[in-house]
Amino acid sequence: MKILFVTDLHGEVWKYDLLFKVAQDFRADVVINSGDMFPKNGNLYAQDKFITGYLEKHFAQFNAAGIYYLCYLGNDDLRIFDDVFEKTCSKYPFVINLAQRKFDIGEFEFIGMNWVVDYPFRLKDWCRMDTKDYVFQKQFGTGLLSTPNGIKELDDWFSYAQTLPTIEDEVNQLIRPKNMSQSIYVIHMPPCKLGLDKCGHGLEVGSKAVYNFLLEHQPKLSLHGHIHESPEVSGRWYAELGNTICIQPGQLVPFTYVTIDLKTMKFDRHTEY
Ligand SMILES: [Zn+2]
């Protein structure tokens, strides 16, 4: 089974267009798009126009070609648009919103999670404390949540976050595969300690909870995104964690993606302009 993995496209249409061409050339069985799918510049409240005006046609192409497309929103995709996103995906049998779900293709089980560890940025729609003893980073301002009536400013994000499940809770609550050694976890947030989480300023911000989960349960593969520049900063875009291969291709100016053959476990990173 051949997988084409991409993440953090942030509404860049030329990359989406190229994704379909590359998927056909590679003869991909499955495309995985690991979140932060919508444009993040300008008015975030117009992100639904990207779903109806562009993504719907994009999905229809893959559906017609019989290529599975597993995807979910990321931390810069407003959570209020999850409903319209879900509705759009569900029009196409080959397009799956994988957030907090498991989807089986042949003998392989794909499990998605798109919650992220809190960060200094203000939009908190998808943010969680990593573990109960998580220490927050210094914030760029008050926390914000999207609501149907507009952006809601949070008086005290830290207190509110304490009332939410942690990343540790969320990852442990996910439906478990029948066969962990044939399963692929698609988690927007990268694990810590592997060089897949290094920011431009040098801080390593990966999740301890995700790392511990992967180390304990040992899926075949884990796919991550979120820290666009990490591969250029750390020099690493994949790592071994016991028997699990963890991949974080990053996403900067060129279109960056990874091809994976699940049978042979040959995998390569590609960049195109
Ligand atoms: Zn992103």
mmCIF file of C-alpha atoms and ligand atoms in Angstrom:
data_model
loop_
_atom_site.group_PDB
_atom_site.id
_atom_site.type_symbol
_atom_site.label_atom_id
_atom_site.label_comp_id
_atom_site.label_asym_id
_atom_site.label_seq_id
_atom_site.Cartn_x
_atom_site.Cartn_y
_atom_site.Cartn_z
ATOM 1 C CA MET A 1 0.000 0.000 0.000
ATOM 2 C CA LYS A 2 1.428 3.332 -1.080
ATOM 3 C CA ILE A 3 0.926 6.445 1.040
ATOM 4 C CA LEU A 4 1.536 10.070 0.189
ATOM 5 C CA PHE A 5 1.851 12.138 3.346
ATOM 6 C CA VAL A 6 1.591 15.916 3.496
ATOM 7 C CA THR A 7 0.912 18.412 6.261
ATOM 8 C CA ASP A 8 0.475 22.132 6.981
ATOM 9 C CA LEU A 9 -0.579 23.276 3.500
ATOM 10 C CA HIS A 10 -2.354 26.324 5.012
ATOM 11 C CA GLY A 11 -4.570 26.900 1.990
ATOM 12 C CA GLU A 12 -1.789 27.134 -0.589
ATOM 13 C CA VAL A 13 -3.713 26.194 -3.711
ATOM 14 C CA TRP A 14 -0.674 25.518 -5.919
ATOM 15 C CA LYS A 15 0.481 22.896 -3.396
ATOM 16 C CA TYR A 16 -2.976 21.296 -3.290
ATOM 17 C CA ASP A 17 -3.086 21.204 -7.090
ATOM 18 C CA LEU A 18 0.374 19.614 -7.197
ATOM 19 C CA LEU A 19 -0.697 17.109 -4.522
ATOM 20 C CA PHE A 20 -3.227 15.562 -6.893
ATOM 21 C CA LYS A 21 -0.693 15.298 -9.711
ATOM 22 C CA VAL A 22 1.972 13.797 -7.436
ATOM 23 C CA ALA A 23 -0.535 11.311 -5.971
ATOM 24 C CA GLN A 24 -1.393 10.101 -9.459
ATOM 25 C CA ASP A 25 2.260 9.904 -10.567
ATOM 26 C CA PHE A 26 3.185 7.934 -7.419
ATOM 27 C CA ARG A 27 0.058 5.768 -7.815
ATOM 28 C CA ALA A 28 -0.830 6.475 -4.194
ATOM 29 C CA ASP A 29 -3.531 4.352 -2.588
ATOM 30 C CA VAL A 30 -3.911 6.812 0.276
ATOM 31 C CA VAL A 31 -3.186 10.509 0.712
ATOM 32 C CA ILE A 32 -2.850 11.739 4.276
ATOM 33 C CA ASN A 33 -3.205 15.469 4.888
ATOM 34 C CA SER A 34 -2.323 16.058 8.528
ATOM 35 C CA GLY A 35 -4.002 19.353 9.319
ATOM 36 C CA ASP A 36 -3.668 23.099 9.077
ATOM 37 C CA MET A 37 -5.515 22.788 5.785
ATOM 38 C CA PHE A 38 -7.079 26.267 5.474
ATOM 39 C CA PRO A 39 -5.553 29.693 4.707
ATOM 40 C CA LYS A 40 -4.268 31.395 7.840
ATOM 41 C CA ASN A 41 -3.601 34.853 6.460
ATOM 42 C CA GLY A 42 -6.392 37.397 6.417
ATOM 43 C CA ASN A 43 -9.850 36.799 7.826
ATOM 44 C CA LEU A 44 -9.974 33.375 9.488
ATOM 45 C CA TYR A 45 -13.769 33.639 9.494
ATOM 46 C CA ALA A 46 -13.642 33.191 5.706
ATOM 47 C CA GLN A 47 -12.003 29.744 5.985
ATOM 48 C CA ASP A 48 -15.353 28.083 5.229
ATOM 49 C CA LYS A 49 -15.167 29.683 1.750
ATOM 50 C CA PHE A 50 -11.984 27.686 1.168
ATOM 51 C CA ILE A 51 -13.853 24.476 2.040
ATOM 52 C CA THR A 52 -16.808 25.158 -0.245
ATOM 53 C CA GLY A 53 -14.903 27.090 -2.912
ATOM 54 C CA TYR A 54 -11.826 24.888 -3.271
ATOM 55 C CA LEU A 55 -11.525 21.808 -1.029
ATOM 56 C CA GLU A 56 -14.789 20.304 -2.183
ATOM 57 C CA LYS A 57 -13.499 20.127 -5.786
ATOM 58 C CA HIS A 58 -10.115 18.901 -4.540
ATOM 59 C CA PHE A 59 -11.800 16.060 -2.624
ATOM 60 C CA ALA A 60 -13.975 15.182 -5.633
ATOM 61 C CA GLN A 61 -10.820 14.645 -7.741
ATOM 62 C CA PHE A 62 -9.392 12.085 -5.315
ATOM 63 C CA ASN A 63 -12.756 10.419 -4.869
ATOM 64 C CA ALA A 64 -13.156 10.026 -8.639
ATOM 65 C CA ALA A 65 -9.621 8.628 -8.891
ATOM 66 C CA GLY A 66 -10.331 6.093 -6.106
ATOM 67 C CA ILE A 67 -7.553 7.464 -3.895
ATOM 68 C CA TYR A 68 -8.344 7.537 -0.181
ATOM 69 C CA TYR A 69 -7.868 10.959 1.405
ATOM 70 C CA LEU A 70 -7.525 11.007 5.189
ATOM 71 C CA CYS A 71 -7.440 14.461 6.737
ATOM 72 C CA TYR A 72 -8.449 16.708 9.622
ATOM 73 C CA LEU A 73 -8.300 20.323 10.749
ATOM 74 C CA GLY A 74 -5.212 21.703 12.523
ATOM 75 C CA ASN A 75 -4.641 24.326 15.179
ATOM 76 C CA ASP A 76 -4.942 27.241 12.702
ATOM 77 C CA ASP A 77 -8.215 25.911 11.230
ATOM 78 C CA LEU A 78 -11.165 27.391 13.128
ATOM 79 C CA ARG A 79 -13.022 24.719 15.057
ATOM 80 C CA ILE A 80 -16.410 26.267 14.237
ATOM 81 C CA PHE A 81 -15.854 25.051 10.659
ATOM 82 C CA ASP A 82 -15.444 21.415 11.731
ATOM 83 C CA ASP A 83 -19.137 20.786 10.926
ATOM 84 C CA VAL A 84 -19.006 22.080 7.364
ATOM 85 C CA PHE A 85 -15.696 20.255 6.905
ATOM 86 C CA GLU A 86 -17.237 17.003 8.166
ATOM 87 C CA LYS A 87 -20.266 17.440 5.902
ATOM 88 C CA THR A 88 -18.023 18.074 2.901
ATOM 89 C CA CYS A 89 -15.836 15.023 3.607
ATOM 90 C CA SER A 90 -18.879 12.799 4.092
ATOM 91 C CA LYS A 91 -20.096 13.536 0.556
ATOM 92 C CA TYR A 92 -17.201 11.427 -0.735
ATOM 93 C CA PRO A 93 -16.723 7.794 0.325
ATOM 94 C CA PHE A 94 -12.954 8.042 -0.260
ATOM 95 C CA VAL A 95 -12.556 11.200 1.880
ATOM 96 C CA ILE A 96 -12.381 10.708 5.643
ATOM 97 C CA ASN A 97 -12.213 13.232 8.462
ATOM 98 C CA LEU A 98 -9.816 11.233 10.647
ATOM 99 C CA ALA A 99 -9.923 13.472 13.746
ATOM 100 C CA GLN A 100 -10.252 11.245 16.833
ATOM 101 C CA ARG A 101 -11.287 8.336 14.597
ATOM 102 C CA LYS A 102 -9.990 5.041 13.248
ATOM 103 C CA PHE A 103 -10.347 4.070 9.595
ATOM 104 C CA ASP A 104 -9.269 0.703 8.198
ATOM 105 C CA ILE A 105 -7.928 0.181 4.681
ATOM 106 C CA GLY A 106 -7.067 -3.444 3.976
ATOM 107 C CA GLU A 107 -5.013 -4.803 6.866
ATOM 108 C CA PHE A 108 -3.895 -1.316 7.928
ATOM 109 C CA GLU A 109 -5.590 0.766 10.625
ATOM 110 C CA PHE A 110 -5.267 4.574 10.544
ATOM 111 C CA ILE A 111 -5.974 6.586 13.698
ATOM 112 C CA GLY A 112 -6.066 10.392 13.786
ATOM 113 C CA MET A 113 -5.720 13.025 16.513
ATOM 114 C CA ASN A 114 -5.554 16.782 15.960
ATOM 115 C CA TRP A 115 -5.349 18.278 19.471
ATOM 116 C CA VAL A 116 -2.091 20.175 20.067
ATOM 117 C CA VAL A 117 -0.065 21.106 23.116
ATOM 118 C CA ASP A 118 -0.613 24.739 24.118
ATOM 119 C CA TYR A 119 1.695 27.357 22.616
ATOM 120 C CA PRO A 120 2.236 31.129 22.928
ATOM 121 C CA PHE A 121 -0.162 31.924 20.037
ATOM 122 C CA ARG A 122 -3.580 33.228 20.973
ATOM 123 C CA LEU A 123 -5.995 30.949 19.107
ATOM 124 C CA LYS A 124 -6.819 28.094 21.499
ATOM 125 C CA ASP A 125 -9.482 26.158 19.530
ATOM 126 C CA TRP A 126 -7.411 22.936 19.472
ATOM 127 C CA CYS A 127 -5.099 23.508 22.459
ATOM 128 C CA ARG A 128 -4.613 21.288 25.468
ATOM 129 C CA MET A 129 -2.151 20.961 28.330
ATOM 130 C CA ASP A 130 0.259 18.124 27.492
ATOM 131 C CA THR A 131 -0.009 16.445 30.896
ATOM 132 C CA LYS A 132 -1.559 17.505 34.215
ATOM 133 C CA ASP A 133 1.778 19.035 35.344
ATOM 134 C CA TYR A 134 2.286 20.955 32.064
ATOM 135 C CA VAL A 135 4.038 24.329 32.439
ATOM 136 C CA PHE A 136 2.553 26.940 30.069
ATOM 137 C CA GLN A 137 4.796 29.017 27.806
ATOM 138 C CA LYS A 138 4.688 32.798 28.024
ATOM 139 C CA GLN A 139 1.665 33.927 25.988
ATOM 140 C CA PHE A 140 1.450 36.518 23.170
ATOM 141 C CA GLY A 141 -1.835 37.794 24.640
ATOM 142 C CA THR A 142 -5.159 36.622 26.002
ATOM 143 C CA GLY A 143 -6.506 33.330 24.704
ATOM 144 C CA LEU A 144 -9.109 33.328 21.911
ATOM 145 C CA LEU A 145 -11.747 30.767 20.911
ATOM 146 C CA SER A 146 -13.834 30.780 17.745
ATOM 147 C CA THR A 147 -17.609 30.819 18.272
ATOM 148 C CA PRO A 148 -20.447 31.144 15.746
ATOM 149 C CA ASN A 149 -20.868 34.737 16.971
ATOM 150 C CA GLY A 150 -17.249 35.685 16.488
ATOM 151 C CA ILE A 151 -14.013 35.395 18.409
ATOM 152 C CA LYS A 152 -14.424 35.028 22.158
ATOM 153 C CA GLU A 153 -11.678 36.381 24.374
ATOM 154 C CA LEU A 154 -10.846 34.221 27.388
ATOM 155 C CA ASP A 155 -10.299 36.008 30.708
ATOM 156 C CA ASP A 156 -8.056 33.257 32.010
ATOM 157 C CA TRP A 157 -6.918 30.646 29.498
ATOM 158 C CA PHE A 158 -4.661 28.837 31.999
ATOM 159 C CA SER A 159 -7.565 28.180 34.392
ATOM 160 C CA TYR A 160 -9.875 27.168 31.553
ATOM 161 C CA ALA A 161 -7.262 24.789 30.114
ATOM 162 C CA GLN A 162 -7.043 23.036 33.506
ATOM 163 C CA THR A 163 -10.696 22.014 33.087
ATOM 164 C CA LEU A 164 -10.057 20.354 29.702
ATOM 165 C CA PRO A 165 -8.684 16.874 29.019
ATOM 166 C CA THR A 166 -4.902 16.834 28.499
ATOM 167 C CA ILE A 167 -3.106 15.533 25.399
ATOM 168 C CA GLU A 168 -2.267 12.503 27.534
ATOM 169 C CA ASP A 169 -5.994 11.951 28.176
ATOM 170 C CA GLU A 170 -6.915 12.527 24.527
ATOM 171 C CA VAL A 171 -4.334 10.172 23.035
ATOM 172 C CA ASN A 172 -5.208 7.436 25.515
ATOM 173 C CA GLN A 173 -8.934 7.831 24.789
ATOM 174 C CA LEU A 174 -8.478 7.166 21.078
ATOM 175 C CA ILE A 175 -10.029 3.986 19.754
ATOM 176 C CA ARG A 176 -7.349 1.282 19.781
ATOM 177 C CA PRO A 177 -6.469 -0.745 16.704
ATOM 178 C CA LYS A 178 -6.908 -4.504 16.628
ATOM 179 C CA ASN A 179 -3.309 -4.878 15.508
ATOM 180 C CA MET A 180 -0.945 -2.150 16.743
ATOM 181 C CA SER A 181 1.935 -3.385 14.561
ATOM 182 C CA GLN A 182 -0.149 -2.683 11.410
ATOM 183 C CA SER A 183 -1.436 0.686 12.575
ATOM 184 C CA ILE A 184 -0.587 4.226 11.523
ATOM 185 C CA TYR A 185 -1.153 7.105 13.927
ATOM 186 C CA VAL A 186 -1.704 10.506 12.302
ATOM 187 C CA ILE A 187 -1.124 13.123 15.017
ATOM 188 C CA HIS A 188 -0.683 16.800 14.105
ATOM 189 C CA MET A 189 1.446 17.334 17.232
ATOM 190 C CA PRO A 190 4.950 15.840 17.030
ATOM 191 C CA PRO A 191 6.475 13.867 19.917
ATOM 192 C CA CYS A 192 9.318 15.355 21.983
ATOM 193 C CA LYS A 193 12.931 14.182 22.141
ATOM 194 C CA LEU A 194 13.285 13.042 18.504
ATOM 195 C CA GLY A 195 14.274 16.258 16.716
ATOM 196 C CA LEU A 196 10.853 16.481 15.044
ATOM 197 C CA ASP A 197 9.701 19.432 17.145
ATOM 198 C CA LYS A 198 12.423 22.092 16.918
ATOM 199 C CA CYS A 199 11.327 25.685 16.363
ATOM 200 C CA GLY A 200 13.338 28.340 14.521
ATOM 201 C CA HIS A 201 14.282 29.973 17.840
ATOM 202 C CA GLY A 202 15.711 26.642 19.066
ATOM 203 C CA LEU A 203 13.026 25.594 21.547
ATOM 204 C CA GLU A 204 11.862 21.960 21.316
ATOM 205 C CA VAL A 205 8.131 21.972 21.924
ATOM 206 C CA GLY A 206 7.022 18.383 21.201
ATOM 207 C CA SER A 207 4.570 16.409 23.297
ATOM 208 C CA LYS A 208 5.777 14.157 26.111
ATOM 209 C CA ALA A 209 2.368 12.459 26.147
ATOM 210 C CA VAL A 210 2.578 11.595 22.436
ATOM 211 C CA TYR A 211 6.157 10.355 22.868
ATOM 212 C CA ASN A 212 5.175 8.143 25.819
ATOM 213 C CA PHE A 213 2.147 6.761 23.998
ATOM 214 C CA LEU A 214 4.177 5.800 20.916
ATOM 215 C CA LEU A 215 6.973 4.321 23.025
ATOM 216 C CA GLU A 216 4.535 2.225 25.032
ATOM 217 C CA HIS A 217 2.220 1.043 22.236
ATOM 218 C CA GLN A 218 4.631 0.813 19.276
ATOM 219 C CA PRO A 219 2.491 1.345 16.164
ATOM 220 C CA LYS A 220 4.080 0.685 12.776
ATOM 221 C CA LEU A 221 4.231 4.350 11.880
ATOM 222 C CA SER A 222 3.382 7.780 13.277
ATOM 223 C CA LEU A 223 2.897 10.849 11.079
ATOM 224 C CA HIS A 224 3.184 14.412 12.404
ATOM 225 C CA GLY A 225 3.365 18.070 11.360
ATOM 226 C CA HIS A 226 2.836 21.415 13.168
ATOM 227 C CA ILE A 227 6.415 22.753 13.422
ATOM 228 C CA HIS A 228 6.967 23.740 9.804
ATOM 229 C CA GLU A 229 10.673 24.563 10.096
ATOM 230 C CA SER A 230 11.741 21.684 12.343
ATOM 231 C CA PRO A 231 13.471 19.508 9.705
ATOM 232 C CA GLU A 232 15.605 22.461 8.555
ATOM 233 C CA VAL A 233 16.464 23.425 12.160
ATOM 234 C CA SER A 234 17.184 19.951 13.588
ATOM 235 C CA GLY A 235 18.306 18.282 10.358
ATOM 236 C CA ARG A 236 15.833 15.441 10.999
ATOM 237 C CA TRP A 237 12.500 14.612 9.404
ATOM 238 C CA TYR A 238 12.092 11.079 10.705
ATOM 239 C CA ALA A 239 13.170 9.080 13.729
ATOM 240 C CA GLU A 240 12.922 5.585 15.136
ATOM 241 C CA LEU A 241 11.269 5.139 18.500
ATOM 242 C CA GLY A 242 11.681 1.440 19.229
ATOM 243 C CA ASN A 243 9.943 -0.271 16.317
ATOM 244 C CA THR A 244 7.903 2.809 15.402
ATOM 245 C CA ILE A 245 8.976 5.083 12.547
ATOM 246 C CA CYS A 246 7.985 8.692 13.295
ATOM 247 C CA ILE A 247 7.842 11.122 10.344
ATOM 248 C CA GLN A 248 7.529 14.931 10.367
ATOM 249 C CA PRO A 249 8.264 16.301 6.858
ATOM 250 C CA GLY A 250 7.829 20.000 7.695
ATOM 251 C CA GLN A 251 6.417 22.546 5.235
ATOM 252 C CA LEU A 252 8.213 25.726 4.148
ATOM 253 C CA VAL A 253 8.327 27.512 0.780
ATOM 254 C CA PRO A 254 8.597 24.441 -1.485
ATOM 255 C CA PHE A 255 5.848 21.827 -1.598
ATOM 256 C CA THR A 256 7.154 19.174 0.795
ATOM 257 C CA TYR A 257 5.772 15.637 1.080
ATOM 258 C CA VAL A 258 6.767 12.096 1.956
ATOM 259 C CA THR A 259 6.081 8.922 -0.027
ATOM 260 C CA ILE A 260 5.801 5.678 1.927
ATOM 261 C CA ASP A 261 5.438 2.075 0.770
ATOM 262 C CA LEU A 262 3.894 0.282 3.746
ATOM 263 C CA LYS A 263 4.865 -3.166 2.459
ATOM 264 C CA THR A 264 8.589 -2.464 2.134
ATOM 265 C CA MET A 265 8.680 0.493 4.556
ATOM 266 C CA LYS A 266 10.711 2.448 2.034
ATOM 267 C CA PHE A 267 10.030 6.132 2.578
ATOM 268 C CA ASP A 268 11.393 9.318 1.002
ATOM 269 C CA ARG A 269 10.983 13.052 1.457
ATOM 270 C CA HIS A 270 10.481 15.233 -1.614
ATOM 271 C CA THR A 271 10.414 18.971 -2.259
ATOM 272 C CA GLU A 272 9.068 20.642 -5.378
ATOM 273 C CA TYR A 273 8.737 24.250 -6.511
HETATM 274 ZN ZN ZN B 1 0.772 24.597 10.571
#
